[in-house]
CSV table of C-alpha atoms and ligand atoms in Angstrom, one decimal:
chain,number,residue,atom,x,y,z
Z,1319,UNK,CA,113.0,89.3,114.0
Z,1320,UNK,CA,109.5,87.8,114.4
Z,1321,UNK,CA,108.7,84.3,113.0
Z,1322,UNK,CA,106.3,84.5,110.4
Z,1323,UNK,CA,106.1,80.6,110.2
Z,1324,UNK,CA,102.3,79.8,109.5
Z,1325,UNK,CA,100.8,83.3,109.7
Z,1326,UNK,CA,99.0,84.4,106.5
Z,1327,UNK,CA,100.4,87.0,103.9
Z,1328,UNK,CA,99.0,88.5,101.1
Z,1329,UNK,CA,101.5,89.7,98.2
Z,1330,UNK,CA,100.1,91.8,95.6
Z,1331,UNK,CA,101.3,92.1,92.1
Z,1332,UNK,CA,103.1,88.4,93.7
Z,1333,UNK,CA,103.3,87.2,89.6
Z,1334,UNK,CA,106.8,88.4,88.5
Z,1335,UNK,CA,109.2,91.1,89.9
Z,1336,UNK,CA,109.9,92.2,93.4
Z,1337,UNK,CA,106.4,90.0,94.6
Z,1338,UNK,CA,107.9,87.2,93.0
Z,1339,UNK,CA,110.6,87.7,94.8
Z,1340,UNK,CA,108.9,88.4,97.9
Z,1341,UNK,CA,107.0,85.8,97.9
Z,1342,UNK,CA,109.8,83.1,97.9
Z,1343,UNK,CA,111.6,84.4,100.3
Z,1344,UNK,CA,108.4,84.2,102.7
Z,1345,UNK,CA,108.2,80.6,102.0
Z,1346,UNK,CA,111.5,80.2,103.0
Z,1347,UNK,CA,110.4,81.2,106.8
Z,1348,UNK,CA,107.3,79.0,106.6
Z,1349,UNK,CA,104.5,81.5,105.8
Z,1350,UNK,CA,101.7,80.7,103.9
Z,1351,UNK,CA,100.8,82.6,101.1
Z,1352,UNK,CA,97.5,84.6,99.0
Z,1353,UNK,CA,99.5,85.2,95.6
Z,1354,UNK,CA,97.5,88.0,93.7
Z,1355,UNK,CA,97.9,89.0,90.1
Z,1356,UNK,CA,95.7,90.2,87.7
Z,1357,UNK,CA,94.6,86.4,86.5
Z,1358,UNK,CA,95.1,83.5,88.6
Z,1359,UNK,CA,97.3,81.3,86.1
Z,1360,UNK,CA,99.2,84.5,86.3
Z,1361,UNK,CA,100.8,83.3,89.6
Z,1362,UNK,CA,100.8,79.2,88.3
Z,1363,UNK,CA,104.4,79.2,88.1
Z,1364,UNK,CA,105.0,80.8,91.5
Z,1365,UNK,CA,103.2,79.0,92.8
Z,1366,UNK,CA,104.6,75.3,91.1
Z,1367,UNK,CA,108.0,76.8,92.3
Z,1368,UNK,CA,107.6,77.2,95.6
Z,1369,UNK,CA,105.2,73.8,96.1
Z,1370,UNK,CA,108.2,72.0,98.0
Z,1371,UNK,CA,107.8,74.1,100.8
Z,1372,UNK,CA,105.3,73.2,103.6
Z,1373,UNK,CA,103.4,76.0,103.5
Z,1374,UNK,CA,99.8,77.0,102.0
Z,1375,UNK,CA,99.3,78.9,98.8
Z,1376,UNK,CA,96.3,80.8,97.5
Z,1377,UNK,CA,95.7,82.2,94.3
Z,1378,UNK,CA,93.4,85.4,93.5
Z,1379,UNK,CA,93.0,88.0,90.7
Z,1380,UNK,CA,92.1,91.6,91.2
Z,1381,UNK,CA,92.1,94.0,88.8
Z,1382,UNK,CA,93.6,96.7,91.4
Z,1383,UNK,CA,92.4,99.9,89.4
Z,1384,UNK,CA,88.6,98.1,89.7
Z,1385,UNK,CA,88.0,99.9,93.3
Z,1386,UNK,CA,84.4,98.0,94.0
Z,1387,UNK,CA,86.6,94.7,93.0
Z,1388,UNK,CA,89.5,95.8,95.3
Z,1389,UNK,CA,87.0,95.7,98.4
Z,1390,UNK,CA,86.1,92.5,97.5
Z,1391,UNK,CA,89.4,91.3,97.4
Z,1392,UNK,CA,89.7,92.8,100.8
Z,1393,UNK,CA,87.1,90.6,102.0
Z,1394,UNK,CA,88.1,87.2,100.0
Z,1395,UNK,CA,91.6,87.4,101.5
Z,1396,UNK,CA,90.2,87.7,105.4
Z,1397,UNK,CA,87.5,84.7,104.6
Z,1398,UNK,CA,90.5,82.9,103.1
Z,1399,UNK,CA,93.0,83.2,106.0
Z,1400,UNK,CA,90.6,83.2,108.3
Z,1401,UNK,CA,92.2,86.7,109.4
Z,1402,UNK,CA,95.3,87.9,107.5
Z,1403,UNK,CA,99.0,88.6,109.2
Z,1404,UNK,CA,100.9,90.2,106.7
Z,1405,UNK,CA,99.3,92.5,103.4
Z,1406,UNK,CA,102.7,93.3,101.4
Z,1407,UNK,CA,100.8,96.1,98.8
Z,1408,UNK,CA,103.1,95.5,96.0
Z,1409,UNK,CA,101.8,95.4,92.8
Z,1410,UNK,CA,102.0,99.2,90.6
Z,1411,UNK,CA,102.1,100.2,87.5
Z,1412,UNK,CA,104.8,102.9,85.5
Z,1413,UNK,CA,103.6,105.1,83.8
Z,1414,UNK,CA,104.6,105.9,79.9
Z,1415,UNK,CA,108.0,108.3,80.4
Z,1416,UNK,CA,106.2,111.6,79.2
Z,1417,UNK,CA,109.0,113.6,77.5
Z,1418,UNK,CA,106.7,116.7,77.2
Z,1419,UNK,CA,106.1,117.0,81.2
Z,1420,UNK,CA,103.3,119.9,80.1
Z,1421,UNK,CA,101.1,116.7,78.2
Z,1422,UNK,CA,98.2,116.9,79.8
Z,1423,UNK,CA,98.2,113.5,81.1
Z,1424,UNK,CA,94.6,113.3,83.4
Z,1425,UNK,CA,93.8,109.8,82.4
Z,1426,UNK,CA,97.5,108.4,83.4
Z,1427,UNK,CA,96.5,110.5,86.7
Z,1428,UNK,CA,93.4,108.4,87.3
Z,1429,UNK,CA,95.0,105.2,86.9
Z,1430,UNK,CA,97.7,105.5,88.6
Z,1431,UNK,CA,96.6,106.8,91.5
Z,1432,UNK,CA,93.9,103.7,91.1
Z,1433,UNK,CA,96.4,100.6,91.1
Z,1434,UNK,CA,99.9,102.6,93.1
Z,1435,UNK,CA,97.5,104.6,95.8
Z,1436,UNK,CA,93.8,103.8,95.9
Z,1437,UNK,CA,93.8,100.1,95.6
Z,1438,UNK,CA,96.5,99.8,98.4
Z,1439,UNK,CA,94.8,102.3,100.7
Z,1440,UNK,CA,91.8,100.7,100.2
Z,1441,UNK,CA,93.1,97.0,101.8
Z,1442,UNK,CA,94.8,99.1,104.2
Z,1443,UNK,CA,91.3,100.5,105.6
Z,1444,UNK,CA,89.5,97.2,104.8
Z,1445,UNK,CA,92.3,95.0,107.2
Z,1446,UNK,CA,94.3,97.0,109.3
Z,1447,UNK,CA,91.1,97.4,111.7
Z,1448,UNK,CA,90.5,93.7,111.7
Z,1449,UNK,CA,94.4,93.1,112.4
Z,1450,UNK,CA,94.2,95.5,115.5
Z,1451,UNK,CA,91.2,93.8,116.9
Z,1452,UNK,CA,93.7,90.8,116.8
Z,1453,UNK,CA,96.8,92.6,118.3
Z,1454,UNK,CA,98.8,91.7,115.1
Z,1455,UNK,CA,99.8,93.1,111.6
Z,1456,UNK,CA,102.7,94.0,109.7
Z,1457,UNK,CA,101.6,95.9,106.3
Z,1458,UNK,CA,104.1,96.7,104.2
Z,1459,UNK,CA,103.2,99.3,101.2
Z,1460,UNK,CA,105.9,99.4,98.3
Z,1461,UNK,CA,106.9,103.0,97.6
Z,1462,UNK,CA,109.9,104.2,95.3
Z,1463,UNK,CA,112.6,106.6,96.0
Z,1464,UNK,CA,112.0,108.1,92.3
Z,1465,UNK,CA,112.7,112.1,92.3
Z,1466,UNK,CA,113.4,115.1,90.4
Z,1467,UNK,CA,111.8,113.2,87.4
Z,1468,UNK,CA,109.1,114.9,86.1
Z,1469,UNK,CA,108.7,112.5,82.5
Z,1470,UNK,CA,106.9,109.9,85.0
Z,1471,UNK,CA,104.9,112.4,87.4
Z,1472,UNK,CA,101.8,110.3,87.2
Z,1473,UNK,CA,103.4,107.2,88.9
Z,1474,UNK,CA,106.1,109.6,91.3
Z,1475,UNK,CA,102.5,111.6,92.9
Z,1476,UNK,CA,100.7,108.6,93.2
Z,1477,UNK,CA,103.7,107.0,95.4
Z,1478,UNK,CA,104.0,110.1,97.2
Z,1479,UNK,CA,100.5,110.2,98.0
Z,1480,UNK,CA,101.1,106.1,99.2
Z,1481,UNK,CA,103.8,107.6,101.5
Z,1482,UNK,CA,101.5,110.3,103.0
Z,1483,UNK,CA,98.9,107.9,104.0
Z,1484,UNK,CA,101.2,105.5,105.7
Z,1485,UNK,CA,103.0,108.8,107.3
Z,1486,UNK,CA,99.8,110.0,108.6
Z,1487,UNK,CA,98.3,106.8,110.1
Z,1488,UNK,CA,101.3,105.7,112.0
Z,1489,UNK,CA,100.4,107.7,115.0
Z,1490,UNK,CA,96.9,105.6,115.2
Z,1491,UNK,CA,98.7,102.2,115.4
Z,1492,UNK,CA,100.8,103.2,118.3
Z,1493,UNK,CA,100.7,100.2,121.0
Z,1494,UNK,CA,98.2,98.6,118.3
Z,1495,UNK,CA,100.8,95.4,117.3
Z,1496,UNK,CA,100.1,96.0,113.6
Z,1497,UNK,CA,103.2,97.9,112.0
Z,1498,UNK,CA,103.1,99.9,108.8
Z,1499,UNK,CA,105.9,100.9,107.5
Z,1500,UNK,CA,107.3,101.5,103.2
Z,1501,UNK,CA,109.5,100.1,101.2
Z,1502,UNK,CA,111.6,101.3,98.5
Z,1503,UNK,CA,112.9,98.7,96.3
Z,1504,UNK,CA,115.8,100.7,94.4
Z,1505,UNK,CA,115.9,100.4,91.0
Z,1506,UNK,CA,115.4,97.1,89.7
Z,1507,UNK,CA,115.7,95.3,86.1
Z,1508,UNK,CA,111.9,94.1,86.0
Z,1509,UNK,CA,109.0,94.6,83.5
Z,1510,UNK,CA,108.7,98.0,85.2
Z,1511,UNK,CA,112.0,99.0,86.1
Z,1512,UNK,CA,113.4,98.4,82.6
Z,1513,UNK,CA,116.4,96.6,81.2
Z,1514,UNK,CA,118.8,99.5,81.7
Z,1515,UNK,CA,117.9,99.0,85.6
Z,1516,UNK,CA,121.6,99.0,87.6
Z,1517,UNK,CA,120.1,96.3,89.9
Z,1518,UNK,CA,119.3,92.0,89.5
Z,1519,UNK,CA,115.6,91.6,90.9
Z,1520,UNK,CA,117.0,89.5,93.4
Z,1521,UNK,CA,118.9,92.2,95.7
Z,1522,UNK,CA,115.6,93.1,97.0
Z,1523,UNK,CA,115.8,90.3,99.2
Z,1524,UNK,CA,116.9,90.2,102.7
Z,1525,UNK,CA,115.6,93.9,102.5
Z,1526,UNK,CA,112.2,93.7,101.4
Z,1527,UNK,CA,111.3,91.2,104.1
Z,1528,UNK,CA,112.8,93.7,107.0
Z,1529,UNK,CA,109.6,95.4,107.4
Z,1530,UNK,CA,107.4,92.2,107.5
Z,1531,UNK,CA,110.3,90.8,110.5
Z,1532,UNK,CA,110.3,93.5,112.4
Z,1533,UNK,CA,110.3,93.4,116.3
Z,1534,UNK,CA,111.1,96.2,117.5
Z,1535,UNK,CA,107.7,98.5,116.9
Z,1536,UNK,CA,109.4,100.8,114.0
Z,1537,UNK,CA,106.0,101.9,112.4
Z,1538,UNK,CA,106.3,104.9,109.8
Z,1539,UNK,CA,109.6,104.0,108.1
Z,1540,UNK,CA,110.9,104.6,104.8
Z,1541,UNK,CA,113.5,101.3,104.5
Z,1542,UNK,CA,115.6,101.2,100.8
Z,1543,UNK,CA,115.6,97.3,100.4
Z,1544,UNK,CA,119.2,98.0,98.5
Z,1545,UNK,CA,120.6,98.7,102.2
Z,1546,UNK,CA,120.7,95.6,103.5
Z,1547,UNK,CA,122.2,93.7,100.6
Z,1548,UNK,CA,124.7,90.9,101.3
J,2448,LIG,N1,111.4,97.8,89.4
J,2448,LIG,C1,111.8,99.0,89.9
J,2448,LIG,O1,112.9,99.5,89.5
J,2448,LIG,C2,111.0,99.7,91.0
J,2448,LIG,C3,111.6,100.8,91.6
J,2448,LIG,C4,110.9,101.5,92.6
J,2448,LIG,C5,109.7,100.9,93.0
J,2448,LIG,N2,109.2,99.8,92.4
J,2448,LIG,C6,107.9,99.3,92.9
J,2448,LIG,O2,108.0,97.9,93.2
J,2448,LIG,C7,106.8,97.3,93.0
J,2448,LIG,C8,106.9,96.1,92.1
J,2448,LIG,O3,107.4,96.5,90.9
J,2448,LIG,P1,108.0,95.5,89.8
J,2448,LIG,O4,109.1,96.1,89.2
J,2448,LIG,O5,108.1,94.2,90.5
J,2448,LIG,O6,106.8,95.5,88.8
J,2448,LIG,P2,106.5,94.4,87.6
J,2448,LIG,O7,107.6,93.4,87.4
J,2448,LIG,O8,105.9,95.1,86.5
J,2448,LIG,O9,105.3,93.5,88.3
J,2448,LIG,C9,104.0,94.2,88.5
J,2448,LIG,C10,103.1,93.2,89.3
J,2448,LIG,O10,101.9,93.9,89.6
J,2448,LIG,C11,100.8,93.3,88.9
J,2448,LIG,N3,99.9,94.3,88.3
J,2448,LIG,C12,100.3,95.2,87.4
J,2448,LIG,N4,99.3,96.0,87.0
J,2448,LIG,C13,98.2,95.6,87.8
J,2448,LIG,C14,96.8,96.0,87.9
J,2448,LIG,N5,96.4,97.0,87.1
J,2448,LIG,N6,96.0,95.3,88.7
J,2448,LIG,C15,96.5,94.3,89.5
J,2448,LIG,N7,97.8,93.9,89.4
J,2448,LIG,C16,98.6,94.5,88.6
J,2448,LIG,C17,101.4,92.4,87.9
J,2448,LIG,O11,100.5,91.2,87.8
J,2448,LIG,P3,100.0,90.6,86.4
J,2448,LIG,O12,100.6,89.2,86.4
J,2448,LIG,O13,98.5,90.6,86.5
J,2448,LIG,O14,100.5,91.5,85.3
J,2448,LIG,C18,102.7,92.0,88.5
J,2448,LIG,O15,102.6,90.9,89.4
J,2448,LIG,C19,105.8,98.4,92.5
J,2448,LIG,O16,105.1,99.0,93.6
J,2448,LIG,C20,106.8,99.4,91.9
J,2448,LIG,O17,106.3,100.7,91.9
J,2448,LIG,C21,109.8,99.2,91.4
């Protein structure tokens, strides 16, 4: 396992849910933090909550399905950190469960594929590049092991399309020292992942920070966070 202590990390979608939960578990290991949400007193009470640790926290707000805003973003974060470590794409949004899968659904099409695939993509391409000039990166993109479900299409095509890019890119970061890789939370009782949910938000964690810790060069994986629960 690397130590992350004082590197830079940008968690999207860091106000409630799995980036919540994410983003303690980083302070815990001494990293310092860009906290995104959609509005900056979004992230307040993260933020409050984790102020006993030594560490340095940023706030910023992106609308992620704003793609001109998203760039931005890119290039707040690097001016922030003065070069980022760690981007942790998590933030997504669900879909309405369609129980006509014929609805023509274009517009959920657009904006998923915005906020779960676009938006993520588009920080990839923005600071992946500056991470290999600096022979370091671990970029984590949250995916979802969702299948066979075709009520929430719009959200299941825009992960699989998420999943494809990583998939694809891999080869190009051999020997690079930046490492992509996915993670799948499992199903999760949060704001998206309902109450009927069979998992607590808080057995993402050890296995959603796996792919941020990793030493051992695995680029290209698909890890299930509910794996590696204790
Ligand atoms: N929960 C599950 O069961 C489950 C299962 C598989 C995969 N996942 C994946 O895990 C990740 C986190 O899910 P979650 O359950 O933690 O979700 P969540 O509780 O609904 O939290 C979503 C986060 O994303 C941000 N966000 C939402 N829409 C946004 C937008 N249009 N622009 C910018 N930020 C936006 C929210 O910030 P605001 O404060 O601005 O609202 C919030 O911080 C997602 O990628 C999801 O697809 C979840």
């Amino acid at each position: 396992m690397i130590d992350i202590k004082n590197k830079w990390a940008l968690i999207t979608g860091a106000s409630r849910g799995v980036g919540r939960q994410v983003a303690g578990a980083m302070a815990q290991k001494g990293c310092n933090l860009i906290l995104h949400s959609r509005k900056k007193a979004n992230t307040d009470a993260i933020k409050a909550e984790l102020s006993s640790f030594d560490i340095k926290i940023l706030q910023v707000e992106a609308e992620l399905s704003d793609i001109p805003r998203v760039k931005a973003l890119a290039a707040e974060v690097e001016t922030l950190s003065g070069g980022l470590d760690i981007l942790y794409n998590n933030a997504a949004i669900m879909t309405p469960y369609n129980n006509d899968i014929y609805t023509a659904v274009e517009d959920e099409y657009i904006l998923s594929f915005k906020v779960n695939t676009i938006a993520p993509i588009v920080l990839c391409n923005a600071i992946i590049p500056a991470m290999i000039k600096r022979g370091f990166g671990r970029v984590v993109n949250v995916t979802s092991g969702i299948k066979d479900e075709p009520q929430l299409m719009a959200y299941a095509a825009s992960k699989a399309a998420l999943d494809k890019y990583v998939y694809d890119m891999t080869p190009h970061l051999k020997d690079t020292g930046v490492l992509m890789n996915l993670m799948d939370p499992g199903w999760l009782r949060t704001d998206l992942g309902g109450p009927n949910a069979p998992n607590a938000v808080e057995s993402v964690i050890p296995g959603a920070l796996v792919p941020v810790l990793l030493n051992d060069g695995t680029c290209g994986k698909f890890f299930h966070a509910q794996d590696y629960r204790e």
